[in-house]
Short mmCIF file of C-alpha atoms and ligand atoms in Angstrom, two decimals:
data_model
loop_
_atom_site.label_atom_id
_atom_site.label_comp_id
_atom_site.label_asym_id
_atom_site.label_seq_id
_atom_site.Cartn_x
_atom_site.Cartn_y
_atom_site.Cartn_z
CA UNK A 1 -9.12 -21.86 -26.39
CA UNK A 2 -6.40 -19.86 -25.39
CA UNK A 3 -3.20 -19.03 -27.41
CA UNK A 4 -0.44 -18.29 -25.01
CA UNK A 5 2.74 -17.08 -25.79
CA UNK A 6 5.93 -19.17 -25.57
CA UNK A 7 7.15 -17.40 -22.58
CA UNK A 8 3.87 -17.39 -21.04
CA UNK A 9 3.44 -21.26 -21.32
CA UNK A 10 6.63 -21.63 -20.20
CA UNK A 11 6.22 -19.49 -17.04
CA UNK A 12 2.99 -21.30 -16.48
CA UNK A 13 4.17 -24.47 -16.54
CA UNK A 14 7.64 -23.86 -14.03
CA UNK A 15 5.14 -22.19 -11.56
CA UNK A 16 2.83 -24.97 -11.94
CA UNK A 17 5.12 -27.64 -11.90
CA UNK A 18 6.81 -26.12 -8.60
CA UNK A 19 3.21 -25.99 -6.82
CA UNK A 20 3.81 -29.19 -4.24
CA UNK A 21 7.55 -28.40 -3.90
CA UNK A 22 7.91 -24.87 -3.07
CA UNK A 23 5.70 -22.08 -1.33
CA UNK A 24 6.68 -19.35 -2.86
CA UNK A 25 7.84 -17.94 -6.55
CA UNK A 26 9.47 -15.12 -7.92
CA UNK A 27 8.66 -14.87 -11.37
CA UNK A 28 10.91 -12.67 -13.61
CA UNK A 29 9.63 -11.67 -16.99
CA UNK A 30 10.57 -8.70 -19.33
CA UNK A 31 7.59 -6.41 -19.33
CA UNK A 32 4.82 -6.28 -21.70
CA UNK A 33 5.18 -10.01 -21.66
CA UNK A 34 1.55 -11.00 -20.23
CA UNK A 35 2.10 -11.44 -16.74
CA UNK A 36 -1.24 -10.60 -15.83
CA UNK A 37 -2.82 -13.57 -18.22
CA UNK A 38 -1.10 -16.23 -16.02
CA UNK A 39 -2.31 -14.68 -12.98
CA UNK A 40 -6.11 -15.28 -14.34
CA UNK A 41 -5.07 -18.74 -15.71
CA UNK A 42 -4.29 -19.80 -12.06
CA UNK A 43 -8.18 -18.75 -11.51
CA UNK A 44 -9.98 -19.42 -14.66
CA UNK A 45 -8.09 -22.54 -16.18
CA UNK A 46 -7.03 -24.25 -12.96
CA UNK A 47 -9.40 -23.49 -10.69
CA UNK A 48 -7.42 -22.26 -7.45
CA UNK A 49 -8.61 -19.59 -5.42
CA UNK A 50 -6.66 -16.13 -6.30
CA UNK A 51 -5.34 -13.63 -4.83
CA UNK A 52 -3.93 -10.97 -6.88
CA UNK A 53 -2.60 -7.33 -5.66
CA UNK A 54 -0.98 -4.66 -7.70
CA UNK A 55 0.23 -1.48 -6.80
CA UNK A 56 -1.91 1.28 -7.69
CA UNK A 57 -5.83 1.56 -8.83
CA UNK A 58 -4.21 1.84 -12.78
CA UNK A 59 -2.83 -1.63 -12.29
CA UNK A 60 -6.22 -3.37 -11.86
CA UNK A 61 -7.41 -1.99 -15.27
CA UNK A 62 -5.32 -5.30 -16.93
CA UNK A 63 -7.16 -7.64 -14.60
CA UNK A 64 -10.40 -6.05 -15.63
CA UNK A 65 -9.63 -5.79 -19.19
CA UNK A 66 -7.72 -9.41 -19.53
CA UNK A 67 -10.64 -11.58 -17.65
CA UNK A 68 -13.04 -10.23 -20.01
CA UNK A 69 -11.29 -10.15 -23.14
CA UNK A 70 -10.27 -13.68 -22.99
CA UNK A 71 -12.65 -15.60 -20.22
CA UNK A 72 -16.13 -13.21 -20.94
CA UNK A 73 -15.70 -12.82 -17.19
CA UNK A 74 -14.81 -10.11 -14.60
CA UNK A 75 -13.01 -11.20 -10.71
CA UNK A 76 -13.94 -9.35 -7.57
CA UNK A 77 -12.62 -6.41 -6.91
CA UNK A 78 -11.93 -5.12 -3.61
CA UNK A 79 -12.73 -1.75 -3.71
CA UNK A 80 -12.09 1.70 -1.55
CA UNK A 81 -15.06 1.52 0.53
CA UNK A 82 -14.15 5.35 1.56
CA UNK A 83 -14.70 6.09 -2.31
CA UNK A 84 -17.83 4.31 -3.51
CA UNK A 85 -19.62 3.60 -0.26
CA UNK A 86 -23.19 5.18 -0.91
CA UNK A 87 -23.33 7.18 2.64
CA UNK A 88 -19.92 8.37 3.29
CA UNK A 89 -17.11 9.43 1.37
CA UNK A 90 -14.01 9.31 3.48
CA UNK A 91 -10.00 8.62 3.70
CA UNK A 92 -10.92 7.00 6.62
CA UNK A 93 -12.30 3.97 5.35
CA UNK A 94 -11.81 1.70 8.51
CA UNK A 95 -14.69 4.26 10.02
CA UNK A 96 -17.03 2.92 7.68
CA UNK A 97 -19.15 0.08 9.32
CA UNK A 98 -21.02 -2.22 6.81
CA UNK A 99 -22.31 -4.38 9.13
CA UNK A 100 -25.74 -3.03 9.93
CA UNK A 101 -26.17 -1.07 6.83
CA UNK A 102 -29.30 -1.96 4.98
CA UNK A 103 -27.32 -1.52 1.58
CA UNK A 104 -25.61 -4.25 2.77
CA UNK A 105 -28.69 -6.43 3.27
CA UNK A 106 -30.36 -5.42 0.42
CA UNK A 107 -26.84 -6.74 -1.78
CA UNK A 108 -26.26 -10.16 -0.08
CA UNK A 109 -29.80 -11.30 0.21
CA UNK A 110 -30.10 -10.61 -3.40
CA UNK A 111 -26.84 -13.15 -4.14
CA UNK A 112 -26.04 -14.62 -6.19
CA UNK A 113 -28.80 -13.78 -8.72
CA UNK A 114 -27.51 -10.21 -8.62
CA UNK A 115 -23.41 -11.22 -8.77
CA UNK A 116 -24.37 -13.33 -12.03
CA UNK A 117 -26.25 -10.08 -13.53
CA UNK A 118 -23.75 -7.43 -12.28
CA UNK A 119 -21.05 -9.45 -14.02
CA UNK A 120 -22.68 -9.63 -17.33
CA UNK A 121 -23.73 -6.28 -17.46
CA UNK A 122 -19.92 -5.26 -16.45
CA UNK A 123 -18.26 -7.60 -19.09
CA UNK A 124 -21.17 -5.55 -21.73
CA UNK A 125 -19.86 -2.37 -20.30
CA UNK A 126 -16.27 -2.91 -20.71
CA UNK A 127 -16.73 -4.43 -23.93
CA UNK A 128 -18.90 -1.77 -25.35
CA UNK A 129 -17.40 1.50 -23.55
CA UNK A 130 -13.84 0.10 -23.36
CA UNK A 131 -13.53 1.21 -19.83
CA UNK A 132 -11.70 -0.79 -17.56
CA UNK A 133 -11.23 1.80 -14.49
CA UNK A 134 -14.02 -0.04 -11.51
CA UNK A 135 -13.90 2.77 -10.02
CA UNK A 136 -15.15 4.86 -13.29
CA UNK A 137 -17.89 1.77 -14.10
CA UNK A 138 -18.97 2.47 -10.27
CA UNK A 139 -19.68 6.03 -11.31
CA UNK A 140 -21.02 5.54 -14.07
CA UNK A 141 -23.45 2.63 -13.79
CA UNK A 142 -24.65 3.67 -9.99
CA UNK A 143 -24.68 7.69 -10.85
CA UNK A 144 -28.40 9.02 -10.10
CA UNK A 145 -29.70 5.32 -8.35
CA UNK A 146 -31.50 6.49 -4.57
CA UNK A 147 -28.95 6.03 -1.95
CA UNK A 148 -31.69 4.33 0.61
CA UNK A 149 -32.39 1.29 -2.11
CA UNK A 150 -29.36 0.80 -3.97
CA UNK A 151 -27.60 -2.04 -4.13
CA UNK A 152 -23.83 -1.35 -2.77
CA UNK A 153 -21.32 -1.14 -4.92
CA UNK A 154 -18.50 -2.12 -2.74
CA UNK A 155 -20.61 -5.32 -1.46
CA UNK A 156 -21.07 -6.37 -4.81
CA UNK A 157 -17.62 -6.41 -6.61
CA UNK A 158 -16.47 -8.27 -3.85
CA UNK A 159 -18.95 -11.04 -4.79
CA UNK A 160 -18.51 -10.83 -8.25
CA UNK A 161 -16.07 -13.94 -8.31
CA UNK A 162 -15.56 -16.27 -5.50
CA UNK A 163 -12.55 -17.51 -6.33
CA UNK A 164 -10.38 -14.42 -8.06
CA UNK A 165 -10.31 -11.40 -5.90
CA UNK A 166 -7.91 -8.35 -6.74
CA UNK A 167 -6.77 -5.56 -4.75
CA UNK A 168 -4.62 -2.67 -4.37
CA UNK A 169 -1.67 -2.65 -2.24
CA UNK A 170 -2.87 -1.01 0.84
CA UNK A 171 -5.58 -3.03 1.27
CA UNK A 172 -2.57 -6.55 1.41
CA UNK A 173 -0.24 -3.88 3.33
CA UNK A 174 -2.06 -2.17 6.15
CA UNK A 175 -2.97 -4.16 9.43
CA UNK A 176 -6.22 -2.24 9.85
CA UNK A 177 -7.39 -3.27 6.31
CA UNK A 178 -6.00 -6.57 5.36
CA UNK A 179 -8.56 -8.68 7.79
CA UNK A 180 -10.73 -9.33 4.97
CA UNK A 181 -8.32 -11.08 2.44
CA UNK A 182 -6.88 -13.25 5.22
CA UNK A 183 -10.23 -14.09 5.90
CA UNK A 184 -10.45 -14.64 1.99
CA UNK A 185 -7.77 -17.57 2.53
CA UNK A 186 -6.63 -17.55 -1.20
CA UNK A 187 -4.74 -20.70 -2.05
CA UNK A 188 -2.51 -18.77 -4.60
CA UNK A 189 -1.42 -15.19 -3.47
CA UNK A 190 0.06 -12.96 -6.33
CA UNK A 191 1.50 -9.74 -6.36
CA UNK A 192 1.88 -8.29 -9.36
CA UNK A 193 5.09 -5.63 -10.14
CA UNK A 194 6.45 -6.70 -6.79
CA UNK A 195 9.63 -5.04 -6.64
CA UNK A 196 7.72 -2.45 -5.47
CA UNK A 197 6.69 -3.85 -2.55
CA UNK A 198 9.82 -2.41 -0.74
CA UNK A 199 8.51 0.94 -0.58
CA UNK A 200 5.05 0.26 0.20
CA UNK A 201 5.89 -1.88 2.91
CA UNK A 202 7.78 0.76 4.63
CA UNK A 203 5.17 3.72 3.80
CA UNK A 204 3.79 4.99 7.10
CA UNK A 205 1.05 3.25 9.04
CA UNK A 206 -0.33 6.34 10.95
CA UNK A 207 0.94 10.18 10.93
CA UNK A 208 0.40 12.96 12.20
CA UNK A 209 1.33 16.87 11.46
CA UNK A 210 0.94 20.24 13.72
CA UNK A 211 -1.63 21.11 10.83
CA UNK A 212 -3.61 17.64 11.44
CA UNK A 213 -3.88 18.72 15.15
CA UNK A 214 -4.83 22.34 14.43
CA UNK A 215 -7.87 20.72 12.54
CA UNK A 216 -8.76 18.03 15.58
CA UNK A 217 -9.30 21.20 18.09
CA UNK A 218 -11.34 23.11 15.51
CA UNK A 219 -13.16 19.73 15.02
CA UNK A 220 -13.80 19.65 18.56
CA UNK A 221 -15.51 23.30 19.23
CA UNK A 222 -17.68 22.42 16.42
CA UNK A 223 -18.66 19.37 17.95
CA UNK A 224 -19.40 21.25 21.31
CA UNK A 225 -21.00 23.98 20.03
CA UNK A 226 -23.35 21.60 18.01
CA UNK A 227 -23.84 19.21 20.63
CA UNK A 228 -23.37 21.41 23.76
CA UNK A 229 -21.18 18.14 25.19
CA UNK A 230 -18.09 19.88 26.52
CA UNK A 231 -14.87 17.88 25.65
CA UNK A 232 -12.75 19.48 27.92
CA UNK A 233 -10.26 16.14 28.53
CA UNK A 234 -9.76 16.27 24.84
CA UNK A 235 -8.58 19.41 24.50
CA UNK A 236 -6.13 18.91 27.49
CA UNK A 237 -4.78 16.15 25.46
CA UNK A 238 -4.37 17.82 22.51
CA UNK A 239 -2.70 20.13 24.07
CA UNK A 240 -0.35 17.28 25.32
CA UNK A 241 0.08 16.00 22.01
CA UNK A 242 0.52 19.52 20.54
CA UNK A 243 3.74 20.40 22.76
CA UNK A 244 5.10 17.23 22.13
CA UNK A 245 4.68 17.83 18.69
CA UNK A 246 6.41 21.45 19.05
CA UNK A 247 9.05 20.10 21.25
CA UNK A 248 9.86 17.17 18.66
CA UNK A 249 9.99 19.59 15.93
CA UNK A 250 12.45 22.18 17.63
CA UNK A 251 14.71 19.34 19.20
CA UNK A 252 15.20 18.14 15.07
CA UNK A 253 14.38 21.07 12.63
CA UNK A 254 12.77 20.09 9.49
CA UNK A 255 14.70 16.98 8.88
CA UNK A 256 14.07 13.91 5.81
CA UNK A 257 13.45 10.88 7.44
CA UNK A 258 14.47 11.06 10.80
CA UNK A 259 14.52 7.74 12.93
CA UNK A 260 13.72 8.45 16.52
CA UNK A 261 15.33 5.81 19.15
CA UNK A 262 12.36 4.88 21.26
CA UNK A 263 14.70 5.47 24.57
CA UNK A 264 13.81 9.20 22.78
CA UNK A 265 10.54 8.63 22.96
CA UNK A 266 8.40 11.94 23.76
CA UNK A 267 7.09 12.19 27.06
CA UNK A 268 3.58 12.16 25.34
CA UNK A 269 3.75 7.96 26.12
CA UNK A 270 4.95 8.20 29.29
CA UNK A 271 3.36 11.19 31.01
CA UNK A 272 1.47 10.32 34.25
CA UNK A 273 -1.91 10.40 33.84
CA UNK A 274 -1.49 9.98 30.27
CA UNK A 275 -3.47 6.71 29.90
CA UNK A 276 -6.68 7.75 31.45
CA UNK A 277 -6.12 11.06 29.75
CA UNK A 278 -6.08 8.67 26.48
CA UNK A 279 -9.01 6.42 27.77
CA UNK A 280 -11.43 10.13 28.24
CA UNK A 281 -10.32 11.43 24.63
CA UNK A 282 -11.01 8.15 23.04
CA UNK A 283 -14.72 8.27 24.36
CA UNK A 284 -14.51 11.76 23.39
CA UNK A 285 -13.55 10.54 19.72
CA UNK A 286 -16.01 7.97 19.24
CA UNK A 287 -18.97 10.56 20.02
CA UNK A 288 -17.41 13.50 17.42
CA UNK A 289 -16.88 10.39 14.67
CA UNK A 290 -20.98 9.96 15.51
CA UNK A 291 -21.44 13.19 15.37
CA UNK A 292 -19.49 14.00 11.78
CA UNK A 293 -21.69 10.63 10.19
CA UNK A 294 -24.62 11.89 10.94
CA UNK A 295 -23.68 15.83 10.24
CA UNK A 296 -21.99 15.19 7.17
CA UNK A 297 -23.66 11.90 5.29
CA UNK A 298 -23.61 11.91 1.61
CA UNK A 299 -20.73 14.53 1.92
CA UNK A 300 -16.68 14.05 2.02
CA UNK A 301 -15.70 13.65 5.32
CA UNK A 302 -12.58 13.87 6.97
CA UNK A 303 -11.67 12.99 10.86
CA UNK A 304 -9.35 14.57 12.64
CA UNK A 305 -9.14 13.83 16.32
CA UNK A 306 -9.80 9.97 15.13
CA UNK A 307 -6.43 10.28 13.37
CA UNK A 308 -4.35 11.84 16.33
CA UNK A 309 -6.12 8.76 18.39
CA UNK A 310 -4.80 6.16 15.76
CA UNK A 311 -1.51 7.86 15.96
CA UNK A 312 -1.32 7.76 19.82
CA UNK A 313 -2.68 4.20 20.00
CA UNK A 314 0.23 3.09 17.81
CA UNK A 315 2.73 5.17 19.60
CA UNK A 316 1.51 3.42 22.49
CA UNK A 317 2.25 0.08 21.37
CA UNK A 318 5.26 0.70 19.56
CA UNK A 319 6.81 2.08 22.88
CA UNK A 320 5.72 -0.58 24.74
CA UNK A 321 7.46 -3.24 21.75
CA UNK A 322 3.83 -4.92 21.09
CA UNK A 323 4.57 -3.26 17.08
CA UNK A 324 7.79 -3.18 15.30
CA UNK A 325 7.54 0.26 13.74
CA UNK A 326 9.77 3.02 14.09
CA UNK A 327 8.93 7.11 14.82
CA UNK A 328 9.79 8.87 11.91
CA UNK A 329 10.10 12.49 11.62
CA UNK A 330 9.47 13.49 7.59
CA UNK A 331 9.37 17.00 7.11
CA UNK A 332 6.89 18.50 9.49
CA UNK A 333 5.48 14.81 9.89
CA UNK A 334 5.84 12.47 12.34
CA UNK A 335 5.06 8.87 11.09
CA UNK A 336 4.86 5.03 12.40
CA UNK A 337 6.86 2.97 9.83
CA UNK A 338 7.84 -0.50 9.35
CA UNK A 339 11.72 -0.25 8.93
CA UNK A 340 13.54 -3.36 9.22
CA UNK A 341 12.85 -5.37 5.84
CA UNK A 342 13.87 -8.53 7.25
CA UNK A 343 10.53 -8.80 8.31
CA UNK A 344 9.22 -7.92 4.88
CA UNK A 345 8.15 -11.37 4.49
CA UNK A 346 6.43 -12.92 7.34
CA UNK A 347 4.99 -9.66 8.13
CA UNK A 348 3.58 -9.26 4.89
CA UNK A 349 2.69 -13.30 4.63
CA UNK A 350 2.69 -14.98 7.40
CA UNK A 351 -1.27 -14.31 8.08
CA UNK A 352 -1.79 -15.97 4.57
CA UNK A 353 -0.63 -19.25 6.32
CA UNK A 354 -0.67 -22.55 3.52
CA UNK A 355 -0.88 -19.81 0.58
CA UNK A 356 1.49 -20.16 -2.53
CA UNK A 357 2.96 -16.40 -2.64
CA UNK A 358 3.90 -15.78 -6.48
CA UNK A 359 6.13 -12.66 -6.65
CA UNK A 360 6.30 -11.25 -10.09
CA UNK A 361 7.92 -8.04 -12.07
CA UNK A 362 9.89 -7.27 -14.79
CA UNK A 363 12.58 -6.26 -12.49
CA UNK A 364 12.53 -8.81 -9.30
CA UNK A 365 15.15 -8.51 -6.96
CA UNK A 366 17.52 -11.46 -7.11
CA UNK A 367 16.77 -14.34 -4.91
CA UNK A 368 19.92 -13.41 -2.21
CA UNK A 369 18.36 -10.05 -1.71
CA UNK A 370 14.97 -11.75 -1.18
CA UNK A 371 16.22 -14.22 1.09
CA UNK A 372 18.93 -12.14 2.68
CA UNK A 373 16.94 -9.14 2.81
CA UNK A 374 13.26 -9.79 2.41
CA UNK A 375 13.46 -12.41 4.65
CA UNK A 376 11.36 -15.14 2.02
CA UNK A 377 12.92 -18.68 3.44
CA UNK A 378 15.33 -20.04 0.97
CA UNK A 379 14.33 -23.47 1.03
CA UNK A 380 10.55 -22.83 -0.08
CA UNK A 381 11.37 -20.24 -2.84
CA UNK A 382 11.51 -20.76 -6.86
CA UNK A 383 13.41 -18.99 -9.13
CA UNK A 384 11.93 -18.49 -12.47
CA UNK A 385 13.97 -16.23 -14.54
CA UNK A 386 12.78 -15.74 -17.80
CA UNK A 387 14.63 -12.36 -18.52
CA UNK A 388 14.12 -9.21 -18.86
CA UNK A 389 13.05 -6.49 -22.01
CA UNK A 390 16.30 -5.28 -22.51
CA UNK A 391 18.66 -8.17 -21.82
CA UNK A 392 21.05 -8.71 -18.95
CA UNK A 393 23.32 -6.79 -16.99
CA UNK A 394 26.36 -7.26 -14.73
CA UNK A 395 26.55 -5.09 -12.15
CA UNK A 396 29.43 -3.74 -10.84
CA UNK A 397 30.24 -1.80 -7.15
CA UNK A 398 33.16 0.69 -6.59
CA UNK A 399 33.92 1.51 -2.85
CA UNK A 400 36.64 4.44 -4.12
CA UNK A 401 34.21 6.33 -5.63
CA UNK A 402 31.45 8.48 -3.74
CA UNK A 403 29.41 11.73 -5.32
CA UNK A 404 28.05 12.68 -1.62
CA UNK A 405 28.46 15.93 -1.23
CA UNK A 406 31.36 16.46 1.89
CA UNK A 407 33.58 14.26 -0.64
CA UNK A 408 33.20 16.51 -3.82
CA UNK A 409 36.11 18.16 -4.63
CA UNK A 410 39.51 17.79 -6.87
CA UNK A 411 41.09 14.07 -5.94
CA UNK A 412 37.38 12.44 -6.37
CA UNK A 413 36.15 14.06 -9.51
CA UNK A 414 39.52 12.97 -11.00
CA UNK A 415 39.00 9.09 -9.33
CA UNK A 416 35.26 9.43 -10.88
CA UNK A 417 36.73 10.49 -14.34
CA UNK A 418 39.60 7.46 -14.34
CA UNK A 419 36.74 5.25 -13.47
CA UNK A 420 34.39 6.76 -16.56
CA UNK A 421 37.51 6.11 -18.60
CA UNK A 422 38.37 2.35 -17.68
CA UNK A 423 34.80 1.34 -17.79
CA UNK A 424 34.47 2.78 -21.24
CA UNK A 425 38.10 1.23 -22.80
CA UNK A 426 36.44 -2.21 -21.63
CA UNK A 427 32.73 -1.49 -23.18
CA UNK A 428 31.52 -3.12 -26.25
CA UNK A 429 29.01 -0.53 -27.08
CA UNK A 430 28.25 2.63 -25.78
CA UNK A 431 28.21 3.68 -22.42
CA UNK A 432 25.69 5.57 -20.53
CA UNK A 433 26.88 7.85 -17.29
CA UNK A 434 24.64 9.36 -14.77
CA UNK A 435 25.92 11.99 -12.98
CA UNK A 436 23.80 13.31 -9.67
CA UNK A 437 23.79 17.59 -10.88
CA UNK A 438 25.21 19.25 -13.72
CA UNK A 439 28.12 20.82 -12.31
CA UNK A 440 29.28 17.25 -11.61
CA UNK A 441 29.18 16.34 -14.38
CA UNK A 442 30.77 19.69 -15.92
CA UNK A 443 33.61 18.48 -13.35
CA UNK A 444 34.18 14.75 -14.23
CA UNK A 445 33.80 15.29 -17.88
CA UNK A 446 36.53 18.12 -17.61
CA UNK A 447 39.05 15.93 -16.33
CA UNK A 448 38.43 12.93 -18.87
S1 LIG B 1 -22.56 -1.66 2.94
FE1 LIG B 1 -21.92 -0.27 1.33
S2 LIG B 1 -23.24 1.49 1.50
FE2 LIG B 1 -23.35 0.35 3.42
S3 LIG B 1 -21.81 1.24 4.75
FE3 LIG B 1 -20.85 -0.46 3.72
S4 LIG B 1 -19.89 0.43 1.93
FE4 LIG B 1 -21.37 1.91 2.66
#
């Protein structure tokens, strides 16, 4: 039997209690409180079929750690296949194809036999070594087992539960890697520290840099010198892509986060020719990605001209509106981005169709900025506010007062330092001011 805490009972019961009314939650609690206990409870004391995704491969060490500490049991795990795949280790991870791998066969016609005996020996690892890192019990358990008879690693977490899966962000995020958890069709979707969600969902889908496109020609000669195939098209196109790339750069300089208008749009997209030039590189691509698995299995592995393909791809259909990302130039990058949050929501969601989505952080946005800016309906959300660690704030905004750097000078260090003054005559306790540089603050504090 389980002892929760007050706060996690009580947590537990709004979200359960708001289960047939609402569709989705956001779940404030301070941290350190146990969040990640009532995300197993959904799974291991009521039975629906989880969900969970945190931000970073840290974050599922608590998942790991909780499920056996309290149910002697471990959840799925969707892992990197580029890192723990037993024939290629890649950044590319949608290049690795599991389907006709005999790993693969030799895993699921093993099942479940081997699930039940993989988790037991993980819950005896964890337990005995106090490692919670997969990743690190993937090393260690499948270091020195023969490649061509192994069972695979990334197969078998993802059977280890069938009804609590957990995952990192990307893997929720990314259109290109999300197909198997909506195929997963979780009843209850949590994310876990999801104010952070923000930034991920606006990190950059595909990108590409001059360097990235120095490394797909290079990538090409070797592939014609090993293969004698000359790839001639692909070269052209590169050289396309490289003095659009040039011509970008110059036009802008080495801007932060540069939003191109697609009227702006390079002539890279709309070039004549350009889409059967795109059609020959492609089937140039697919033989060099051949080429590289078979050249370099067993060994890290990185793929260039595949990556200035994905780029150009989505370029394609973001100029043509079938994607709503934005060009972004990034110092010496140019990147696909999602940009307008309003979609945040049904982008992120909408696949997960009759899912209950429980958003939940220490510091969740409040629910007008997730309905006015995240774009979660009103009408199906929950709030459930059970505080935070260090209490609550009011927060206040001054227009009068800006420390951008055109507006620095005499009159608006002097506004800064009134404002410092009346905010501290009205305090109770101390009062804590940030101030963007030293000299700043050498400045405000001068005139207080
Ligand atoms: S089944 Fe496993 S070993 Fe085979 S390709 Fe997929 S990840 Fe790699």
């Amino acid at each position: 039997m389980i002892r929760l805490r007050g706060i996690q009972e009580r947590a537990l019961k709004e979200l359960v209690d708001g289960m047939d009314s609402y569709s989705v939650f956001s779940l404030q609690m301070p941290t350190g409180s146990g969040k990640t206990l009532i995300g197993l409870m959904f799974r291991y004391s009521y039975g629906y079929r989880v969900l969970a995704s945190v931000r970073t491969r840290n974050q599922l060490m608590p998942y790991v750690r909780d499920s056996v500490k309290f149910f002697s049991s471990i959840p799925s795990i969707h892992l990197n296949k580029g890192r723990v795949c037993l024939h290629m280790s890649t950044e590319d991870t949608e290049l690795i194809r599991c389907s006709s791998c005999p790993n693969r066969l030799i895993t699921v016609s093993a099942l479940p036999d081997i699930a039940e005996k993989a988790r037991s020996l993980l819950v005896r690892a964890v337990r005995e070594t106090g490692i919670n890192d997969p990743y690190v019990l993937v090393e260690r358990l499948w270091s020195g087992k023969d490649p061509s008879t192994a069972v695979c690693p990334y197969q078998l977490f993802n059977f280890l539960d069938g009804s609590m899966l957990v995952c990192t962000y990307p893997f929720l995020i990314y259109p290109y890697l999300r197909v198997h958890l909506i195929r997963y069709r979780p009843e209850v979707l949590i994310v876990d520290e999801a104010h952070n969600l923000e930034d991920s969902f606006k990190t950059a889908w595909r990108s590409i840099t001059y360097d990235a496109i120095a490394r797909a020609r290079e990538e090409l000669r070797e592939y014609e010198s090993a293969t004698g195939d000359p790839a001639d098209e692909a070269h052209e196109l590169l050289n396309l892509v490289e003095s659009w790339f040039l011509g970008v750069s110059r036009r802008y300089g080495h801007v932060e986060e540069k939003v191109i208008r697609t009227e702006e749009y390079p002539e890279v997209v709309t070039d004549r020719g350009y889409g059967s030039l795109l059609e020959a590189y492609s089937s140039v691509v697919g033989r060099v990605v051949r080429y590289k698995k078979s050249r370099y299995r067993r060994r890290r592995v990185r793929f260039f001209n595949y990556r200035v393909l994905a780029f150009l791809d989505l370029l394609s259909k973001v100029y043509r509106g079938d994607e709503d990302l934005v060009l972004v130039l990034d110092k010496g990058r140019a990147e696909l981005r999602r940009y307008r949050l309003r979609s945040l929501f049904s982008q992120l969601f909408g696949p997960f169709e009759g899912s209950k989505v429980i958003l939940m952080s220490g510091t969740m946005p409040s629910k007008n900025y997730l309905v006015r800016v995240w774009g979660v309906p009103s009408e199906e959300l929950k709030v459930i506010d059970l505080g935070t660690r260090f209490g609550r704030f009011r927060c206040r905004f001054e227009h009068g007062v800006s420390s951008k750097y055109e507006y620095r000078g005499d009159g608006m260090y002097s506004k800064y330092s009134s404002l410092v003054e009346k905010v501290y005559s009205g305090a109770a306790k101390s009062v804590l001011a940030v101030a963007p540089s030293y000299e700043f603050a050498r400045e405000v504090g001068r005139r207080l």
